[in-house]
Amino acid sequence: LSAATEAIYAMGLQHLLVGRSHECDFPSAVEALPVVSIARVDVEEGATEIDRTVKMKVLGGESVYGLDEGLLNRLKPSVIITQDSCRICAVSDEDFSSSKCKLLDAQVLVLHPTRLEEIFSDIQKVADACGAPERGAEVVGRCQDLMEAVGKRVKS
């Protein structure tokens, strides 16, 4: 989840990142990290062909993205953060579960926010998994303060 990458940067924990998904491109510094997700469609094809291929894969119960298992094994992450909000645009939890990655010690943290409060909760989950719960609380607090300030301005 690209927003998780942004949250990691907001918490000042970017030094913990060893890889990223194909979707993670902000802040721009994250683009220097190796991409651990693999498209199972030819992204050079036209939009119509990509759409057809994606629909066929989804109807057939296949994933659109997979994992570069060799790269993940070399990177040896202690925490893997993924999301299951969109099965078409990202590697799913099922892909991690069925992969041949030998990441027995890696914690897989699956985020599935559907409401603003759940985004805040997920930021805290990421912070906790990274061993920095206080940084999560700080970022969530800043976000909540900002939301409150916006709410007050809208009402006035």
PDB file of C-alpha atoms in Angstrom:
ATOM      1  CA  LEU A   1       0.000   0.000   0.000  1.00  0.00           C
ATOM      2  CA  SER A   2       1.671   3.159  -1.166  1.00  0.00           C
ATOM      3  CA  ALA A   3       0.095   5.130   1.679  1.00  0.00           C
ATOM      4  CA  ALA A   4       1.929   2.848   4.110  1.00  0.00           C
ATOM      5  CA  THR A   5       5.200   3.893   2.476  1.00  0.00           C
ATOM      6  CA  GLU A   6       4.242   7.533   2.926  1.00  0.00           C
ATOM      7  CA  ALA A   7       3.368   6.854   6.567  1.00  0.00           C
ATOM      8  CA  ILE A   8       6.758   5.218   7.111  1.00  0.00           C
ATOM      9  CA  TYR A   9       8.444   8.339   5.746  1.00  0.00           C
ATOM     10  CA  ALA A  10       6.185  10.586   7.876  1.00  0.00           C
ATOM     11  CA  MET A  11       7.323   8.625  10.924  1.00  0.00           C
ATOM     12  CA  GLY A  12      10.989   9.027   9.944  1.00  0.00           C
ATOM     13  CA  LEU A  13      11.404   5.261   9.578  1.00  0.00           C
ATOM     14  CA  GLN A  14      12.419   5.184   5.910  1.00  0.00           C
ATOM     15  CA  HIS A  15      15.821   3.743   6.845  1.00  0.00           C
ATOM     16  CA  LEU A  16      13.982   0.490   7.635  1.00  0.00           C
ATOM     17  CA  LEU A  17      12.697   0.039   4.075  1.00  0.00           C
ATOM     18  CA  VAL A  18      14.497  -2.565   1.954  1.00  0.00           C
ATOM     19  CA  GLY A  19      12.057  -2.832  -0.978  1.00  0.00           C
ATOM     20  CA  ARG A  20       8.812  -1.513  -2.380  1.00  0.00           C
ATOM     21  CA  SER A  21       5.891  -2.428  -4.588  1.00  0.00           C
ATOM     22  CA  HIS A  22       5.510  -1.199  -8.138  1.00  0.00           C
ATOM     23  CA  GLU A  23       2.935   1.316  -6.868  1.00  0.00           C
ATOM     24  CA  CYS A  24       5.139   2.982  -4.250  1.00  0.00           C
ATOM     25  CA  ASP A  25       6.562   6.121  -5.846  1.00  0.00           C
ATOM     26  CA  PHE A  26       6.141   8.834  -3.200  1.00  0.00           C
ATOM     27  CA  PRO A  27       8.153  10.378  -1.784  1.00  0.00           C
ATOM     28  CA  SER A  28      10.441  10.148  -4.805  1.00  0.00           C
ATOM     29  CA  ALA A  29      13.367   8.848  -2.709  1.00  0.00           C
ATOM     30  CA  VAL A  30      11.549   5.512  -2.361  1.00  0.00           C
ATOM     31  CA  GLU A  31      12.053   4.880  -6.077  1.00  0.00           C
ATOM     32  CA  ALA A  32      15.699   4.019  -5.323  1.00  0.00           C
ATOM     33  CA  LEU A  33      14.523   0.850  -3.544  1.00  0.00           C
ATOM     34  CA  PRO A  34      14.196  -2.437  -5.446  1.00  0.00           C
ATOM     35  CA  VAL A  35      10.697  -3.363  -6.656  1.00  0.00           C
ATOM     36  CA  VAL A  36       9.572  -6.705  -5.211  1.00  0.00           C
ATOM     37  CA  SER A  37       6.257  -7.004  -7.075  1.00  0.00           C
ATOM     38  CA  ILE A  38       6.009  -8.334 -10.613  1.00  0.00           C
ATOM     39  CA  ALA A  39       3.270  -7.535 -13.127  1.00  0.00           C
ATOM     40  CA  ARG A  40       1.719 -10.655 -14.622  1.00  0.00           C
ATOM     41  CA  VAL A  41       0.461  -8.597 -17.549  1.00  0.00           C
ATOM     42  CA  ASP A  42       2.434  -6.943 -20.314  1.00  0.00           C
ATOM     43  CA  VAL A  43       2.337  -3.303 -19.220  1.00  0.00           C
ATOM     44  CA  GLU A  44       3.667  -2.266 -22.647  1.00  0.00           C
ATOM     45  CA  GLU A  45       0.429  -3.395 -24.331  1.00  0.00           C
ATOM     46  CA  GLY A  46      -2.366  -0.983 -25.129  1.00  0.00           C
ATOM     47  CA  ALA A  47      -5.040  -0.153 -22.573  1.00  0.00           C
ATOM     48  CA  THR A  48      -7.655  -2.364 -24.243  1.00  0.00           C
ATOM     49  CA  GLU A  49      -5.384  -5.422 -24.224  1.00  0.00           C
ATOM     50  CA  ILE A  50      -4.287  -4.798 -20.629  1.00  0.00           C
ATOM     51  CA  ASP A  51      -7.933  -4.498 -19.576  1.00  0.00           C
ATOM     52  CA  ARG A  52      -8.798  -7.753 -21.375  1.00  0.00           C
ATOM     53  CA  THR A  53      -5.848  -9.597 -19.806  1.00  0.00           C
ATOM     54  CA  VAL A  54      -6.643  -8.307 -16.308  1.00  0.00           C
ATOM     55  CA  LYS A  55     -10.297  -9.321 -16.635  1.00  0.00           C
ATOM     56  CA  MET A  56      -9.313 -12.811 -17.826  1.00  0.00           C
ATOM     57  CA  LYS A  57      -6.889 -13.257 -14.931  1.00  0.00           C
ATOM     58  CA  VAL A  58      -9.410 -12.068 -12.350  1.00  0.00           C
ATOM     59  CA  LEU A  59     -12.176 -14.269 -13.777  1.00  0.00           C
ATOM     60  CA  GLY A  60      -9.763 -17.206 -13.742  1.00  0.00           C
ATOM     61  CA  GLY A  61      -8.885 -16.572 -10.090  1.00  0.00           C
ATOM     62  CA  GLU A  62      -5.343 -15.502 -10.948  1.00  0.00           C
ATOM     63  CA  SER A  63      -3.449 -12.590  -9.480  1.00  0.00           C
ATOM     64  CA  VAL A  64      -2.451  -9.668 -11.654  1.00  0.00           C
ATOM     65  CA  TYR A  65       0.743  -9.175  -9.654  1.00  0.00           C
ATOM     66  CA  GLY A  66       3.176 -11.557  -8.080  1.00  0.00           C
ATOM     67  CA  LEU A  67       6.325 -11.472  -5.993  1.00  0.00           C
ATOM     68  CA  ASP A  68       9.959 -11.542  -6.956  1.00  0.00           C
ATOM     69  CA  GLU A  69      10.573 -14.303  -4.420  1.00  0.00           C
ATOM     70  CA  GLY A  70      14.305 -14.466  -5.061  1.00  0.00           C
ATOM     71  CA  LEU A  71      14.695 -10.744  -4.418  1.00  0.00           C
ATOM     72  CA  LEU A  72      12.550 -10.907  -1.281  1.00  0.00           C
ATOM     73  CA  ASN A  73      14.650 -13.767   0.048  1.00  0.00           C
ATOM     74  CA  ARG A  74      17.852 -11.787  -0.608  1.00  0.00           C
ATOM     75  CA  LEU A  75      16.440  -8.637   1.040  1.00  0.00           C
ATOM     76  CA  LYS A  76      15.385 -10.573   4.157  1.00  0.00           C
ATOM     77  CA  PRO A  77      12.721  -8.142   5.407  1.00  0.00           C
ATOM     78  CA  SER A  78      11.530  -8.562   8.988  1.00  0.00           C
ATOM     79  CA  VAL A  79       8.129  -7.006   8.190  1.00  0.00           C
ATOM     80  CA  ILE A  80       6.226  -7.108   4.900  1.00  0.00           C
ATOM     81  CA  ILE A  81       3.413  -4.587   4.538  1.00  0.00           C
ATOM     82  CA  THR A  82       0.701  -5.262   1.998  1.00  0.00           C
ATOM     83  CA  GLN A  83      -2.951  -4.447   1.485  1.00  0.00           C
ATOM     84  CA  ASP A  84      -6.008  -6.323   0.384  1.00  0.00           C
ATOM     85  CA  SER A  85      -8.198  -3.365  -0.509  1.00  0.00           C
ATOM     86  CA  CYS A  86      -7.623  -3.837  -4.238  1.00  0.00           C
ATOM     87  CA  ARG A  87      -6.852  -7.263  -5.657  1.00  0.00           C
ATOM     88  CA  ILE A  88      -6.254  -5.811  -9.117  1.00  0.00           C
ATOM     89  CA  CYS A  89      -3.647  -3.185  -8.253  1.00  0.00           C
ATOM     90  CA  ALA A  90      -1.403  -4.932  -5.729  1.00  0.00           C
ATOM     91  CA  VAL A  91       0.048  -8.184  -4.470  1.00  0.00           C
ATOM     92  CA  SER A  92      -2.528  -9.749  -2.166  1.00  0.00           C
ATOM     93  CA  ASP A  93      -2.194 -11.436   1.191  1.00  0.00           C
ATOM     94  CA  GLU A  94      -3.004 -14.723  -0.556  1.00  0.00           C
ATOM     95  CA  ASP A  95      -0.034 -14.183  -2.880  1.00  0.00           C
ATOM     96  CA  PHE A  96       2.244 -13.914   0.159  1.00  0.00           C
ATOM     97  CA  SER A  97       0.663 -16.958   1.788  1.00  0.00           C
ATOM     98  CA  SER A  98       1.086 -19.097  -1.326  1.00  0.00           C
ATOM     99  CA  SER A  99       4.545 -17.829  -2.267  1.00  0.00           C
ATOM    100  CA  LYS A 100       7.644 -19.919  -1.923  1.00  0.00           C
ATOM    101  CA  CYS A 101       9.453 -17.169  -0.046  1.00  0.00           C
ATOM    102  CA  LYS A 102      11.558 -18.536   2.746  1.00  0.00           C
ATOM    103  CA  LEU A 103      10.650 -15.605   4.946  1.00  0.00           C
ATOM    104  CA  LEU A 104       9.708 -17.632   7.966  1.00  0.00           C
ATOM    105  CA  ASP A 105      10.727 -14.803  10.292  1.00  0.00           C
ATOM    106  CA  ALA A 106       8.980 -12.014   8.369  1.00  0.00           C
ATOM    107  CA  GLN A 107       5.765 -10.651   9.809  1.00  0.00           C
ATOM    108  CA  VAL A 108       3.201  -9.998   7.049  1.00  0.00           C
ATOM    109  CA  LEU A 109       1.086  -6.999   7.983  1.00  0.00           C
ATOM    110  CA  VAL A 110      -2.064  -6.782   5.849  1.00  0.00           C
ATOM    111  CA  LEU A 111      -3.781  -3.391   5.767  1.00  0.00           C
ATOM    112  CA  HIS A 112      -7.410  -3.025   4.749  1.00  0.00           C
ATOM    113  CA  PRO A 113      -8.645   0.462   5.599  1.00  0.00           C
ATOM    114  CA  THR A 114     -12.113   1.445   4.442  1.00  0.00           C
ATOM    115  CA  ARG A 115     -12.668   4.472   6.695  1.00  0.00           C
ATOM    116  CA  LEU A 116     -10.496   7.330   7.903  1.00  0.00           C
ATOM    117  CA  GLU A 117     -10.280   5.901  11.427  1.00  0.00           C
ATOM    118  CA  GLU A 118      -8.953   2.654   9.976  1.00  0.00           C
ATOM    119  CA  ILE A 119      -6.204   4.555   8.156  1.00  0.00           C
ATOM    120  CA  PHE A 120      -5.125   6.005  11.503  1.00  0.00           C
ATOM    121  CA  SER A 121      -5.271   2.542  13.040  1.00  0.00           C
ATOM    122  CA  ASP A 122      -3.180   1.131  10.190  1.00  0.00           C
ATOM    123  CA  ILE A 123      -0.545   3.850  10.642  1.00  0.00           C
ATOM    124  CA  GLN A 124      -0.275   2.762  14.262  1.00  0.00           C
ATOM    125  CA  LYS A 125      -0.074  -0.923  13.243  1.00  0.00           C
ATOM    126  CA  VAL A 126       2.809  -0.108  10.902  1.00  0.00           C
ATOM    127  CA  ALA A 127       4.573   1.855  13.653  1.00  0.00           C
ATOM    128  CA  ASP A 128       4.086  -0.984  16.115  1.00  0.00           C
ATOM    129  CA  ALA A 129       5.412  -3.553  13.632  1.00  0.00           C
ATOM    130  CA  CYS A 130       8.466  -1.340  13.054  1.00  0.00           C
ATOM    131  CA  GLY A 131       9.112  -1.091  16.794  1.00  0.00           C
ATOM    132  CA  ALA A 132       8.287   2.615  16.987  1.00  0.00           C
ATOM    133  CA  PRO A 133       4.791   2.931  18.500  1.00  0.00           C
ATOM    134  CA  GLU A 134       5.475   6.465  19.736  1.00  0.00           C
ATOM    135  CA  ARG A 135       6.187   7.655  16.187  1.00  0.00           C
ATOM    136  CA  GLY A 136       2.894   6.207  15.014  1.00  0.00           C
ATOM    137  CA  ALA A 137       1.056   8.007  17.794  1.00  0.00           C
ATOM    138  CA  GLU A 138       2.755  11.279  16.800  1.00  0.00           C
ATOM    139  CA  VAL A 139       1.794  10.972  13.124  1.00  0.00           C
ATOM    140  CA  VAL A 140      -1.764   9.914  13.942  1.00  0.00           C
ATOM    141  CA  GLY A 141      -2.042  12.828  16.377  1.00  0.00           C
ATOM    142  CA  ARG A 142      -0.843  15.290  13.730  1.00  0.00           C
ATOM    143  CA  CYS A 143      -3.311  13.868  11.211  1.00  0.00           C
ATOM    144  CA  GLN A 144      -6.184  14.071  13.681  1.00  0.00           C
ATOM    145  CA  ASP A 145      -5.242  17.649  14.611  1.00  0.00           C
ATOM    146  CA  LEU A 146      -5.203  18.593  10.948  1.00  0.00           C
ATOM    147  CA  MET A 147      -8.594  16.954  10.372  1.00  0.00           C
ATOM    148  CA  GLU A 148     -10.013  18.819  13.356  1.00  0.00           C
ATOM    149  CA  ALA A 149      -8.637  22.142  12.094  1.00  0.00           C
ATOM    150  CA  VAL A 150     -10.100  21.533   8.647  1.00  0.00           C
ATOM    151  CA  GLY A 151     -13.445  20.607  10.207  1.00  0.00           C
ATOM    152  CA  LYS A 152     -13.503  23.856  12.173  1.00  0.00           C
ATOM    153  CA  ARG A 153     -12.701  25.929   9.090  1.00  0.00           C
ATOM    154  CA  VAL A 154     -15.411  24.209   7.085  1.00  0.00           C
ATOM    155  CA  LYS A 155     -17.988  24.896   9.794  1.00  0.00           C
ATOM    156  CA  SER A 156     -17.114  28.597  10.069  1.00  0.00           C
TER     157      SER A 156
END
